[in-house]
Amino acid sequence: MALLPVTSIVFLLLLFATGCGDEGGGSDPPSRSAPPASEFPAPGASLDDVLAEGASTDEIVVSPAGAVYTPGDNRFGFGVFTVAREQITDAEVAIYAAPGPDGKPRGPFPARIETLETDPAFRSRTTAEDPDAALALYVTEIPLDRPGEWRLVALVRDDDRLLASRLHSIEVAQHPEIPAVGEAAPRVHTPTVEDVGDVSQIDTRVPHDTMHEEDLADVLGEKPVVLVFATPALCQSRVCGPVVDVAEQVKAETDNDVAFIHMEVYEDNNASKGLRPQLRAFGLPTEPWLFAMDSTGNVATRIEGGFGVEDVRQAVDTVSGSPAG
């Protein structure tokens, strides 16, 4: 099995092909709550009705940041950017979703903005020296209650205008190979510094992070675990460096009764050599991913794609019963 070439086929090639920040660059964007659903039109009878509510535009592109969607409620992350490949991080956006070509749309599902920024002490050189590193993500929750194709439309509020944009369709399916919330995580060995001696063999972040001290096989079912699959130096999405920084910060805020493990993606940190067996054991077709397991070894939280400090703090709170930070 090979990873998809990017975490999201369009989002990663375009959104993170240039720097992030407010339109045209700038300071790190702040997190922001989702606007009220009442600020967006009702969905109508079809996605064409939704599109008619806004001005059709070729000024912006809206693309999913993930590839794995299962029947039920789904965390839906996406990016908004200009055709010049500049990320827009301060828009008000709502997603509408319809099953198949003729399904009745559901929505609106307004999105919050999640920053991937960390405190300066935890921002790696891998991230800081990468002008393309991702710093923000739009996130909403969408109930996708049946398998198959789902078609999506975004309404984006730009000053006094309401712009309408079609997204690429997504496929909803069962993914039994990926451990779901409530299921037992695979008990696999994750290499530690003690195993390899040279941490650069198992960590492409600069400087190396501190999440290589514990082996998942030893701690799974014994204590809560936060496991991050990511390759900061080799990830084409430009989001892997920031999310490892995020996990490193939350680890520093958290008691030692929670194990934090960063697992690199490629054999010998070489993409041409294929995936490490740990990713194959978890059935992962994309990266990055975060899994938080409780002290019984069951998955309590799983996130595909980008996530911020608050996301990881909430995951720690879920598995440990005490808030991080």
PDB file of N, CA, C and O in Angstrom, residues 64 66 69 76 142 144 148-152 168-172:
ATOM      1  N   PRO A  64     -11.065  19.790   0.276  1.00  0.00           N
ATOM      2  CA  PRO A  64     -10.939  18.987   1.488  1.00  0.00           C
ATOM      3  C   PRO A  64      -9.484  18.731   1.842  1.00  0.00           C
ATOM      4  O   PRO A  64      -8.613  18.671   0.979  1.00  0.00           O
ATOM      5  N   GLY A  66      -8.684  15.971   3.710  1.00  0.00           N
ATOM      6  CA  GLY A  66      -8.609  14.568   4.078  1.00  0.00           C
ATOM      7  C   GLY A  66      -9.115  13.705   2.949  1.00  0.00           C
ATOM      8  O   GLY A  66      -9.585  14.194   1.918  1.00  0.00           O
ATOM      9  N   TYR A  69     -13.479   9.135   4.816  1.00  0.00           N
ATOM     10  CA  TYR A  69     -14.770   9.521   5.388  1.00  0.00           C
ATOM     11  C   TYR A  69     -15.611   8.264   5.542  1.00  0.00           C
ATOM     12  O   TYR A  69     -15.678   7.433   4.628  1.00  0.00           O
ATOM     13  N   PHE A  76     -14.581  17.462   9.162  1.00  0.00           N
ATOM     14  CA  PHE A  76     -14.290  17.825   7.783  1.00  0.00           C
ATOM     15  C   PHE A  76     -13.393  19.054   7.772  1.00  0.00           C
ATOM     16  O   PHE A  76     -13.813  20.160   8.097  1.00  0.00           O
ATOM     17  N   ILE A 142     -19.750  17.208   9.612  1.00  0.00           N
ATOM     18  CA  ILE A 142     -20.795  16.933   8.633  1.00  0.00           C
ATOM     19  C   ILE A 142     -21.331  15.519   8.856  1.00  0.00           C
ATOM     20  O   ILE A 142     -20.546  14.564   8.889  1.00  0.00           O
ATOM     21  N   LEU A 144     -22.541  12.404   7.393  1.00  0.00           N
ATOM     22  CA  LEU A 144     -22.544  11.714   6.095  1.00  0.00           C
ATOM     23  C   LEU A 144     -23.127  10.331   6.348  1.00  0.00           C
ATOM     24  O   LEU A 144     -22.407   9.395   6.690  1.00  0.00           O
ATOM     25  N   GLY A 148     -20.962   6.006  -0.359  1.00  0.00           N
ATOM     26  CA  GLY A 148     -21.016   6.438  -1.750  1.00  0.00           C
ATOM     27  C   GLY A 148     -20.521   7.857  -1.929  1.00  0.00           C
ATOM     28  O   GLY A 148     -19.960   8.475  -1.021  1.00  0.00           O
ATOM     29  N   GLU A 149     -20.754   8.385  -3.118  1.00  0.00           N
ATOM     30  CA  GLU A 149     -20.306   9.725  -3.456  1.00  0.00           C
ATOM     31  C   GLU A 149     -21.139  10.784  -2.742  1.00  0.00           C
ATOM     32  O   GLU A 149     -22.357  10.678  -2.646  1.00  0.00           O
ATOM     33  N   TRP A 150     -20.459  11.796  -2.241  1.00  0.00           N
ATOM     34  CA  TRP A 150     -21.114  12.990  -1.711  1.00  0.00           C
ATOM     35  C   TRP A 150     -20.569  14.205  -2.453  1.00  0.00           C
ATOM     36  O   TRP A 150     -19.356  14.328  -2.661  1.00  0.00           O
ATOM     37  N   ARG A 151     -21.485  15.077  -2.867  1.00  0.00           N
ATOM     38  CA  ARG A 151     -21.102  16.299  -3.569  1.00  0.00           C
ATOM     39  C   ARG A 151     -21.222  17.484  -2.613  1.00  0.00           C
ATOM     40  O   ARG A 151     -22.125  17.514  -1.772  1.00  0.00           O
ATOM     41  N   LEU A 152     -20.299  18.405  -2.744  1.00  0.00           N
ATOM     42  CA  LEU A 152     -20.151  19.471  -1.764  1.00  0.00           C
ATOM     43  C   LEU A 152     -20.115  20.839  -2.434  1.00  0.00           C
ATOM     44  O   LEU A 152     -19.568  20.999  -3.523  1.00  0.00           O
ATOM     45  N   HIS A 168     -14.415  19.301  -4.799  1.00  0.00           N
ATOM     46  CA  HIS A 168     -14.320  17.960  -5.357  1.00  0.00           C
ATOM     47  C   HIS A 168     -15.173  17.010  -4.512  1.00  0.00           C
ATOM     48  O   HIS A 168     -15.227  17.112  -3.286  1.00  0.00           O
ATOM     49  N   SER A 169     -15.824  16.080  -5.185  1.00  0.00           N
ATOM     50  CA  SER A 169     -16.635  15.102  -4.468  1.00  0.00           C
ATOM     51  C   SER A 169     -15.766  14.255  -3.546  1.00  0.00           C
ATOM     52  O   SER A 169     -14.566  14.082  -3.781  1.00  0.00           O
ATOM     53  N   ILE A 170     -16.385  13.736  -2.498  1.00  0.00           N
ATOM     54  CA  ILE A 170     -15.703  12.815  -1.595  1.00  0.00           C
ATOM     55  C   ILE A 170     -16.422  11.476  -1.618  1.00  0.00           C
ATOM     56  O   ILE A 170     -17.599  11.391  -2.012  1.00  0.00           O
ATOM     57  N   GLU A 171     -15.744  10.431  -1.216  1.00  0.00           N
ATOM     58  CA  GLU A 171     -16.315   9.097  -1.179  1.00  0.00           C
ATOM     59  C   GLU A 171     -16.439   8.645   0.271  1.00  0.00           C
ATOM     60  O   GLU A 171     -15.461   8.670   1.029  1.00  0.00           O
ATOM     61  N   VAL A 172     -17.635   8.271   0.655  1.00  0.00           N
ATOM     62  CA  VAL A 172     -17.893   7.771   2.004  1.00  0.00           C
ATOM     63  C   VAL A 172     -17.942   6.245   1.951  1.00  0.00           C
ATOM     64  O   VAL A 172     -18.663   5.669   1.136  1.00  0.00           O
TER      65      VAL A 172
END
